PDB file of C-alpha atoms in Angstrom:
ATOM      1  CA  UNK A   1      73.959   2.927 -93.792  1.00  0.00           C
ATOM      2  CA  UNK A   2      72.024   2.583 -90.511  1.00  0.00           C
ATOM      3  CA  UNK A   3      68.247   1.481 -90.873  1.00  0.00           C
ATOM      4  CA  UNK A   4      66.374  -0.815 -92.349  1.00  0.00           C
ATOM      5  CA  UNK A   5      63.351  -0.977 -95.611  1.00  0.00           C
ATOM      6  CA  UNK A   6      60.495  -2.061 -94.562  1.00  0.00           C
ATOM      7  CA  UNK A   7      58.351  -4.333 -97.281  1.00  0.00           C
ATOM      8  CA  UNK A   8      55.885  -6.806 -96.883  1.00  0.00           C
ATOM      9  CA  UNK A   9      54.283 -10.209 -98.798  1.00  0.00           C
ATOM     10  CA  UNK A  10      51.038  -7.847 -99.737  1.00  0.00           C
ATOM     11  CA  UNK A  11      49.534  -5.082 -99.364  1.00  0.00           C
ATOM     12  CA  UNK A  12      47.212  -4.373 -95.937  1.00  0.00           C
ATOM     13  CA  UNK A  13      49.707  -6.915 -93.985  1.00  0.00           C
ATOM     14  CA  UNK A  14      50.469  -4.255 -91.454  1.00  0.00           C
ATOM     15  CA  UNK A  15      53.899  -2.684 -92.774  1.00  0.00           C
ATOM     16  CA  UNK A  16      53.377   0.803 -91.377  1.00  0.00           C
ATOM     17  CA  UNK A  17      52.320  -0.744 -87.941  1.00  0.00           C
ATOM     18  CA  UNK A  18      55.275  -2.810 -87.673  1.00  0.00           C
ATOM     19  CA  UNK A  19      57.732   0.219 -89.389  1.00  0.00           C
ATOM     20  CA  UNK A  20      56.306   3.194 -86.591  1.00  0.00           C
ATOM     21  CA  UNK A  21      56.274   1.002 -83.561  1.00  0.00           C
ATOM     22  CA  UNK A  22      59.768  -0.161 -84.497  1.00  0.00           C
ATOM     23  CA  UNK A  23      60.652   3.110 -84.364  1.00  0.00           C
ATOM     24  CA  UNK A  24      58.773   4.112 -81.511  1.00  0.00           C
ATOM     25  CA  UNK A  25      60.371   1.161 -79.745  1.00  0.00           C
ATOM     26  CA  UNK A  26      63.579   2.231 -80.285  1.00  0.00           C
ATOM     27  CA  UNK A  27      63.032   5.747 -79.745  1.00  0.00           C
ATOM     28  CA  UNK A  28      62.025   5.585 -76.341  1.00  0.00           C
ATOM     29  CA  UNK A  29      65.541   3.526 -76.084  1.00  0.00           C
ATOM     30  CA  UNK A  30      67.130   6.743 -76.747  1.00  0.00           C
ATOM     31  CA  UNK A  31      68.043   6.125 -80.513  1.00  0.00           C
ATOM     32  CA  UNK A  32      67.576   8.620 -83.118  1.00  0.00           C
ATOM     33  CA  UNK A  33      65.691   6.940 -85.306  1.00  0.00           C
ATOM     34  CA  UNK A  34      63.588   9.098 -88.244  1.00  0.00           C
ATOM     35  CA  UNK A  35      60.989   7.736 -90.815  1.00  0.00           C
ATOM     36  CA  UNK A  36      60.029   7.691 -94.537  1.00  0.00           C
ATOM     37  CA  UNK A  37      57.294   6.674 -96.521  1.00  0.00           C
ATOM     38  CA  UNK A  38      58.619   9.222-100.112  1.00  0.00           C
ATOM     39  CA  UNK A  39      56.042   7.805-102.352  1.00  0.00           C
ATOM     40  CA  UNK A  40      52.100   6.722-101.338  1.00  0.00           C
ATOM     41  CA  UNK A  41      49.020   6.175-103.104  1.00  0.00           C
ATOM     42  CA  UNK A  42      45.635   6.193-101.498  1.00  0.00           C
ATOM     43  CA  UNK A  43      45.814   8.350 -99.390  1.00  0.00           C
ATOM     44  CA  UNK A  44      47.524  11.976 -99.529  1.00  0.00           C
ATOM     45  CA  UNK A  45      50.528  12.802 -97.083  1.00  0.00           C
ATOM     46  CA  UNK A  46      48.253  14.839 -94.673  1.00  0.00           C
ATOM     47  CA  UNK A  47      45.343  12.167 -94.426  1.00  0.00           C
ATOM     48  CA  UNK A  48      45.180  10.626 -90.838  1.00  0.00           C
ATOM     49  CA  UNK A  49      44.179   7.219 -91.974  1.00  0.00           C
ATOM     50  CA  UNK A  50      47.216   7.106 -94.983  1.00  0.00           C
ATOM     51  CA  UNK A  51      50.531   5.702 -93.839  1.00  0.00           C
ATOM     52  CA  UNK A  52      52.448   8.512 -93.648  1.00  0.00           C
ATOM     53  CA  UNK A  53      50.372  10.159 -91.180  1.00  0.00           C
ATOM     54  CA  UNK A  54      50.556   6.686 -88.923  1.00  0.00           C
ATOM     55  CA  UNK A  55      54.116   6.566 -89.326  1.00  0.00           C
ATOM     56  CA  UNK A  56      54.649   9.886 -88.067  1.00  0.00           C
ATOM     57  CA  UNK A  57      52.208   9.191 -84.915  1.00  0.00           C
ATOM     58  CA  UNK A  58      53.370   5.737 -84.099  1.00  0.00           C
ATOM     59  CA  UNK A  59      57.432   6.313 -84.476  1.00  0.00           C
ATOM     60  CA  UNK A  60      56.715  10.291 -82.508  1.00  0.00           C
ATOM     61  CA  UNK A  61      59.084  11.906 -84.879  1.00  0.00           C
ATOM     62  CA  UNK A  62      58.480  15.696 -85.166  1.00  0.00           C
ATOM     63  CA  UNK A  63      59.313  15.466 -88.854  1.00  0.00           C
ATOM     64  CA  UNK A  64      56.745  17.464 -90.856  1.00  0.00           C
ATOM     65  CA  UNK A  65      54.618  14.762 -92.607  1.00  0.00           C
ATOM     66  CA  UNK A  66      55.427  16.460 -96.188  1.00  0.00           C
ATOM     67  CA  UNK A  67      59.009  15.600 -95.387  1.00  0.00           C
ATOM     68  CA  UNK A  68      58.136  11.953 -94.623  1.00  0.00           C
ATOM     69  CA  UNK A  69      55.845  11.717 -97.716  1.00  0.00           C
ATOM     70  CA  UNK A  70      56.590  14.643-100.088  1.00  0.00           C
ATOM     71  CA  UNK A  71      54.886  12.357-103.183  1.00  0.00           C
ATOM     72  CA  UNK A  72      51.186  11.296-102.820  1.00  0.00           C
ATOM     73  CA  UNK A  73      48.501  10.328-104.438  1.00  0.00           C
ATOM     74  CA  UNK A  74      44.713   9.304-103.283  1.00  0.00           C
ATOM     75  CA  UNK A  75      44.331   6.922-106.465  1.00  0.00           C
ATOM     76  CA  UNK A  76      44.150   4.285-104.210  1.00  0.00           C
ATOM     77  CA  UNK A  77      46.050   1.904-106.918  1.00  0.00           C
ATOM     78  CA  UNK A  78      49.927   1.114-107.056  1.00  0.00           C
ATOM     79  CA  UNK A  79      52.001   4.511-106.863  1.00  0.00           C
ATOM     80  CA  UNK A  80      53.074   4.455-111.116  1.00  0.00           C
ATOM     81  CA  UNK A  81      49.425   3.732-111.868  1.00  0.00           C
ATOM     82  CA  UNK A  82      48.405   6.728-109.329  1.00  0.00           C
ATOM     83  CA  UNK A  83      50.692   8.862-111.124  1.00  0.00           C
ATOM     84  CA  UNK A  84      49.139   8.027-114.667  1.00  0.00           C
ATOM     85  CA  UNK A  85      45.905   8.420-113.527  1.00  0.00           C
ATOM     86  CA  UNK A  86      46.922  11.982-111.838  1.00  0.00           C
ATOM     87  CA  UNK A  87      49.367  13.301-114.624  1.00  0.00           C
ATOM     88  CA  UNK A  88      52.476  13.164-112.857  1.00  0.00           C
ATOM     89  CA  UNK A  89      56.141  11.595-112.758  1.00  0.00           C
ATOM     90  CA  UNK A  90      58.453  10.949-110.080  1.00  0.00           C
ATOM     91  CA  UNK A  91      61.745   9.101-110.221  1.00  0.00           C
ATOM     92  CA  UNK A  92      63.371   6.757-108.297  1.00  0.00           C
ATOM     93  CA  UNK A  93      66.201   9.806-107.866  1.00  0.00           C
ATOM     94  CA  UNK A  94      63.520  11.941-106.646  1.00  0.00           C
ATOM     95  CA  UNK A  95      62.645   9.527-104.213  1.00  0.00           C
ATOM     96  CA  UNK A  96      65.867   8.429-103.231  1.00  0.00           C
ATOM     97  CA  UNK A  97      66.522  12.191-102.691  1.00  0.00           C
ATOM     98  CA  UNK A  98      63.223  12.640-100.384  1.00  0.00           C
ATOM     99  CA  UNK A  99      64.778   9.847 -98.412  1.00  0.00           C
ATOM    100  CA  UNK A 100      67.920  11.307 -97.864  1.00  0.00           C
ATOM    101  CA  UNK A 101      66.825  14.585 -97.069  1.00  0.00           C
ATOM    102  CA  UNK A 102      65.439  12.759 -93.812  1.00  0.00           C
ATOM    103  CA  UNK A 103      68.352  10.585 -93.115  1.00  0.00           C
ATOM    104  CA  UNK A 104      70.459  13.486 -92.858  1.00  0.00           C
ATOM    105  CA  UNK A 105      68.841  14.275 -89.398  1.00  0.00           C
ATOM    106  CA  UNK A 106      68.911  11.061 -87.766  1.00  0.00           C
ATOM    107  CA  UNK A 107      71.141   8.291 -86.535  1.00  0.00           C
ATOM    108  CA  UNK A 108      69.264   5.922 -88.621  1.00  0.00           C
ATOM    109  CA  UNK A 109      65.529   5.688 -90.618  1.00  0.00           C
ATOM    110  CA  UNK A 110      62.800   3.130 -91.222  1.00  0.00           C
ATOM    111  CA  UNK A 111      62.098   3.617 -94.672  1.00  0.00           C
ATOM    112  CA  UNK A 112      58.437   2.132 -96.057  1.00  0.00           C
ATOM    113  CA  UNK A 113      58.154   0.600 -99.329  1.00  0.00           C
ATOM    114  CA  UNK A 114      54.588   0.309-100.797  1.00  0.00           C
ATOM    115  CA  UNK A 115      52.951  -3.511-101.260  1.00  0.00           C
ATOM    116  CA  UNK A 116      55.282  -6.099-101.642  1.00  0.00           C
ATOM    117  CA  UNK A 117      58.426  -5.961-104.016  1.00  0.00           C
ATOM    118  CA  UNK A 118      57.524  -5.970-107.465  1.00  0.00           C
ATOM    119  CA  UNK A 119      54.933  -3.485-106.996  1.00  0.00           C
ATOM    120  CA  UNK A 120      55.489  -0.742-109.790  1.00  0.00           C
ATOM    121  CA  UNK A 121      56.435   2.130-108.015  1.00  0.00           C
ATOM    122  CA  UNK A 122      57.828   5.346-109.806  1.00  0.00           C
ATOM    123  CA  UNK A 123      57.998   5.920-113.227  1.00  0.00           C
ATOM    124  CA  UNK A 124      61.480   3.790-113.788  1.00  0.00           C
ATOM    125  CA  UNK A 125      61.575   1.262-110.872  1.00  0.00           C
ATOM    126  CA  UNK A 126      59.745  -1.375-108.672  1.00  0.00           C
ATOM    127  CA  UNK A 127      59.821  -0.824-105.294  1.00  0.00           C
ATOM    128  CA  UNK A 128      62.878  -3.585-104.961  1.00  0.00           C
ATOM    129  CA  UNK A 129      64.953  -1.168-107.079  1.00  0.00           C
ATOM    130  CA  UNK A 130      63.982   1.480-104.429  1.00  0.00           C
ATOM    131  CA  UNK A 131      65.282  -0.692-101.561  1.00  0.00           C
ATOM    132  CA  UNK A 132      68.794  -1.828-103.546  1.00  0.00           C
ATOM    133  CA  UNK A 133      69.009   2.225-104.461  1.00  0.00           C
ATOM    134  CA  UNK A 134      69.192   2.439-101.208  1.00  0.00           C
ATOM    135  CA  UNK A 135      71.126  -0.761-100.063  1.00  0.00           C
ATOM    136  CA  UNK A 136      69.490  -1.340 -96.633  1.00  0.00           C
ATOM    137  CA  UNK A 137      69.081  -4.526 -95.282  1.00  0.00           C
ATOM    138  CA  UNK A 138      64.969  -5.718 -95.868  1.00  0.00           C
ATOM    139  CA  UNK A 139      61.896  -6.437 -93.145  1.00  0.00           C
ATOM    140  CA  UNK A 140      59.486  -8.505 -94.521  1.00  0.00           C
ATOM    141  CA  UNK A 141      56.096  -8.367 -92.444  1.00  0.00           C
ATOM    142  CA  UNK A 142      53.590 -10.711 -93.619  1.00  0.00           C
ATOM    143  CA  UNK A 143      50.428 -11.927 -92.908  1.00  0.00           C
ATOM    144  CA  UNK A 144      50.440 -14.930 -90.000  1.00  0.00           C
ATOM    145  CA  UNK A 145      48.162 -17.271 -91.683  1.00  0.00           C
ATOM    146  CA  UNK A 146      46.819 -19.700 -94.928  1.00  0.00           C
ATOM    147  CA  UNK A 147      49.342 -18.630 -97.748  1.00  0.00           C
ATOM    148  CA  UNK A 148      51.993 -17.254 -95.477  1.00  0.00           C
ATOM    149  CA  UNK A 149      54.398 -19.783 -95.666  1.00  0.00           C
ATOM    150  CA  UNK A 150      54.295 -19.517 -99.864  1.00  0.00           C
ATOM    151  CA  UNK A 151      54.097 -15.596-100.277  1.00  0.00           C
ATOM    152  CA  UNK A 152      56.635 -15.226 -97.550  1.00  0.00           C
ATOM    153  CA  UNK A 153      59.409 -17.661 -99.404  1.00  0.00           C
ATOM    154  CA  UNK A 154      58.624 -15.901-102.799  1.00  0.00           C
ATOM    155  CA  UNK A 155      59.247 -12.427-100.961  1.00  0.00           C
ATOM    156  CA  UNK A 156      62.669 -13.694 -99.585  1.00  0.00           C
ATOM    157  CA  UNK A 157      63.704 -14.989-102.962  1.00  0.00           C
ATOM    158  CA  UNK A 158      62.732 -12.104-104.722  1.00  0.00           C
ATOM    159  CA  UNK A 159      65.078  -9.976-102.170  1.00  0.00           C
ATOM    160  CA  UNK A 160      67.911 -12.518-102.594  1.00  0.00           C
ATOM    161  CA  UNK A 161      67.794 -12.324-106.390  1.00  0.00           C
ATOM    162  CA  UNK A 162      68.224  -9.054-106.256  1.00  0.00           C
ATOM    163  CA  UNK A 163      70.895  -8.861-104.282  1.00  0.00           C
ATOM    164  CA  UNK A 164      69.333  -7.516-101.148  1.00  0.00           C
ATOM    165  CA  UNK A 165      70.064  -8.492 -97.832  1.00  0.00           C
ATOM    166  CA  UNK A 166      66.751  -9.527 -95.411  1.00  0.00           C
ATOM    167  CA  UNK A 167      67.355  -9.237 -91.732  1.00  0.00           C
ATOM    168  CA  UNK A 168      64.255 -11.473 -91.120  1.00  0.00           C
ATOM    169  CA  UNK A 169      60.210 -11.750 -90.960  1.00  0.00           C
ATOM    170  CA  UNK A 170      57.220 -10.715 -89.023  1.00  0.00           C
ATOM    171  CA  UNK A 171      54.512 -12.191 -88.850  1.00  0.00           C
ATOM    172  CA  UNK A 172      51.444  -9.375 -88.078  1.00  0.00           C
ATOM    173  CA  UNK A 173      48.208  -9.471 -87.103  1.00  0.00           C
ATOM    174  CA  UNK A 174      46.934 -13.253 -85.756  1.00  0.00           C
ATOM    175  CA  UNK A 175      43.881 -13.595 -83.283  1.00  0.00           C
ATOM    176  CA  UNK A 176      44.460 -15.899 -80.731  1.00  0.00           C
ATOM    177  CA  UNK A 177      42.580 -18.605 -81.978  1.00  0.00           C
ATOM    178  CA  UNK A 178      44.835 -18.632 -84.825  1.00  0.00           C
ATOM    179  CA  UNK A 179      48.130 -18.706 -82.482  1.00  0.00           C
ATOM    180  CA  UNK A 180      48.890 -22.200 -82.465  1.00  0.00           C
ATOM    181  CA  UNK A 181      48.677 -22.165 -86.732  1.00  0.00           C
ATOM    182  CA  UNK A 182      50.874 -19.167 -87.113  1.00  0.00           C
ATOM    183  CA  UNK A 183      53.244 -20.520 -84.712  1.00  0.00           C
ATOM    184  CA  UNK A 184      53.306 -23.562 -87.392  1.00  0.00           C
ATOM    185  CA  UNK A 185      53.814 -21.005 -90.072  1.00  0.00           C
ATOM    186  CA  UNK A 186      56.946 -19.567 -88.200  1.00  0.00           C
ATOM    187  CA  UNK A 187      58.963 -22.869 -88.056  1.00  0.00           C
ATOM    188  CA  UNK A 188      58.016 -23.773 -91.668  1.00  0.00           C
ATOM    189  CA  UNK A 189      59.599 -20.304 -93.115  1.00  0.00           C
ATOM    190  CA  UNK A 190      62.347 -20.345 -90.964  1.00  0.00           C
ATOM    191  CA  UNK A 191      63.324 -24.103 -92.294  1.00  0.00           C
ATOM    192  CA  UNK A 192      61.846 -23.379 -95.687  1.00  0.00           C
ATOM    193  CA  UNK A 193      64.150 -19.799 -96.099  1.00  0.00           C
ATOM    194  CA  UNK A 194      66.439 -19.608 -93.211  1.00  0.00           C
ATOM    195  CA  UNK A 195      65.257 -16.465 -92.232  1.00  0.00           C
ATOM    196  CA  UNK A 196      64.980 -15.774 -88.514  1.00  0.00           C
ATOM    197  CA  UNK A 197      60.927 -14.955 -87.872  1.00  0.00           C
ATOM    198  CA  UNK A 198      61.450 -12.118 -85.432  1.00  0.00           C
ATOM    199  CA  UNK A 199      58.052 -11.505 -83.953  1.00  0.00           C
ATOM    200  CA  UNK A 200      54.592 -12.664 -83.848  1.00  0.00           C
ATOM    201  CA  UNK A 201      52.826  -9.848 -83.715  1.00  0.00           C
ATOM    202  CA  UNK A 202      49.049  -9.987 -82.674  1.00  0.00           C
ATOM    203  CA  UNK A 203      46.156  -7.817 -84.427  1.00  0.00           C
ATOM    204  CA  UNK A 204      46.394  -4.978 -82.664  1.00  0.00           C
ATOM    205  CA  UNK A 205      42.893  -3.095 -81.825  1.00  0.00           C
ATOM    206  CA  UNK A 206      44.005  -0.532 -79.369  1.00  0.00           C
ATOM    207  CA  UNK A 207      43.168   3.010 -80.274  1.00  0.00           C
ATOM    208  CA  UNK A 208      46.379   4.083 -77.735  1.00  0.00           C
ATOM    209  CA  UNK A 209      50.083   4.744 -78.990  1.00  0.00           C
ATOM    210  CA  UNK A 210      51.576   3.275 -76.018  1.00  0.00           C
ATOM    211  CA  UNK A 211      49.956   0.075 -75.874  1.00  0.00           C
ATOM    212  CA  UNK A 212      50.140  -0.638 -79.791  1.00  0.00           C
ATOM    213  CA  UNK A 213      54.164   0.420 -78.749  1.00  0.00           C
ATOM    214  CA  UNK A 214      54.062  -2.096 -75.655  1.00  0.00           C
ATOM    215  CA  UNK A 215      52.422  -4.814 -77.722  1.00  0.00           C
ATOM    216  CA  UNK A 216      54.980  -4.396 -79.934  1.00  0.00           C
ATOM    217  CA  UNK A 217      57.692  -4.611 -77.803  1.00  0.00           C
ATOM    218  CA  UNK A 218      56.375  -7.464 -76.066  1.00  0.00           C
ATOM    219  CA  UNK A 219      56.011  -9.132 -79.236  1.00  0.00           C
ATOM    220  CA  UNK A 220      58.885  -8.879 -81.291  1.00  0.00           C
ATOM    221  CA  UNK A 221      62.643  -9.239 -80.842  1.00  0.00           C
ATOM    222  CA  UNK A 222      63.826  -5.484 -80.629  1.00  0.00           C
ATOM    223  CA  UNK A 223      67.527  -6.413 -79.645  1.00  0.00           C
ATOM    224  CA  UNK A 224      68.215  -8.343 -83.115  1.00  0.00           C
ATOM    225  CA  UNK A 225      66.168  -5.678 -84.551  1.00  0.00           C
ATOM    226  CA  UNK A 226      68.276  -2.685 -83.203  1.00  0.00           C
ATOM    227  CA  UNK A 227      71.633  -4.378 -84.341  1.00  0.00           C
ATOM    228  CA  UNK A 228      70.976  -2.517 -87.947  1.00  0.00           C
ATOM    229  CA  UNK A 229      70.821   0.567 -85.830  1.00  0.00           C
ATOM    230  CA  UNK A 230      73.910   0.220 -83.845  1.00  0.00           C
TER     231      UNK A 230
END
């Protein structure tokens, strides 16, 4: 399969950032690229500030937002706790299946995970059963600074446990006094994991699509990126 699941060390790293600008990015290089967020708590699917919404703004798919996120929740707790709390169920098939139903239209899809990996997710499965359901290769974006180095290793040896394959880091959201630590952070994951670090990205306070998608660009290494697109 063509795409890649993006997950992250925590939750409020800046996954959906890094997921609709990737997509943007490679968009405007003339590949088909959709998005999927099937499962979010928080926020409902039609909410401008929940991911879905920012997904569908920052990648400029025409997908309805429904079909991005058809299961949502504005329990702002992890998605199987959101569905307690609001009487529902969804399985990991009906996920699976919402994903799918948009990778049918596209060369390839950026599909969003919610927190990190062991966050409990539908009724039957963490959201690292999601990504092995669907066996796409894993994005970690974590945060750049103090504790980075830590949660980042424990993410990629979660993924490698379970079989998954990670196609590297990114490290989202330093200020520029913090450059010079992050950049320390980079080299010790990298030697720590052997995971290629793939982009820096800095916090990003632009209210404009194309400048968060310039930024981006700028930023990260969209050529080793777009290889699990090709």
């Amino acid at each position: 399969m063509s795409g890649l699941f993006v997950t992250a060390t925590d939750t409020e790293v800046g996954k959906t950032v890094v997921a609709g600008a990737l997509a943007g990015v490679l968009r405007k290089k003339g590949k088909n690229i959709g998005v999927s967020k099937p499962l979010q708590s928080g926020h409902l699917a039609s909410d401008p500030e929940g991911d879905a919404k920012r997904l569908q703004w920052l990648s400029g798919v025409t997908t309805e937002v429904e079909e991005i996120c058809p299961f949502s929740f504005t329990t702002p707790v992890a998605p199987r706790l959101a569905m307690k709390y609001e009487g529902k169920e969804i399985s990991l098939k009906q996920v699976q299946a919402a994903y799918e139903h948009i990778r049918a239209s596209f060369e390839g899809a950026i599909v969003e995970g919610a927190g990190g990996l062991l966050v409990p997710y539908t009724k039957d499965a963490l959201v690292v059963d999601f990504a092995k359901a669907l066996a796409l290769p894993v994005l970690i974006v974590a945060r750049p600074t103090l504790g980075t180095v830590n949660h980042t290793a424990l993410t990629i040896q979660c993924a490698t446990a379970h079989g998954l394959r990670v196609a590297g880091v990114i490290l989202s959201g330093h200020h520029k006094e913090e450059r010079n630590s992050a950049e320390e952070n980079r080299s010790m994951i990298e030697e720590l994991s052997g995971v290629p670090v793939l982009g820096m990205l800095p916090w990003l306070s632009s209210p404009e699509r194309e400048v968060i998608l310039q930024e981006f660009e700028d930023a990260v290494n969209i050529d080793q990126l777009g290889v699990w697109f090709s």
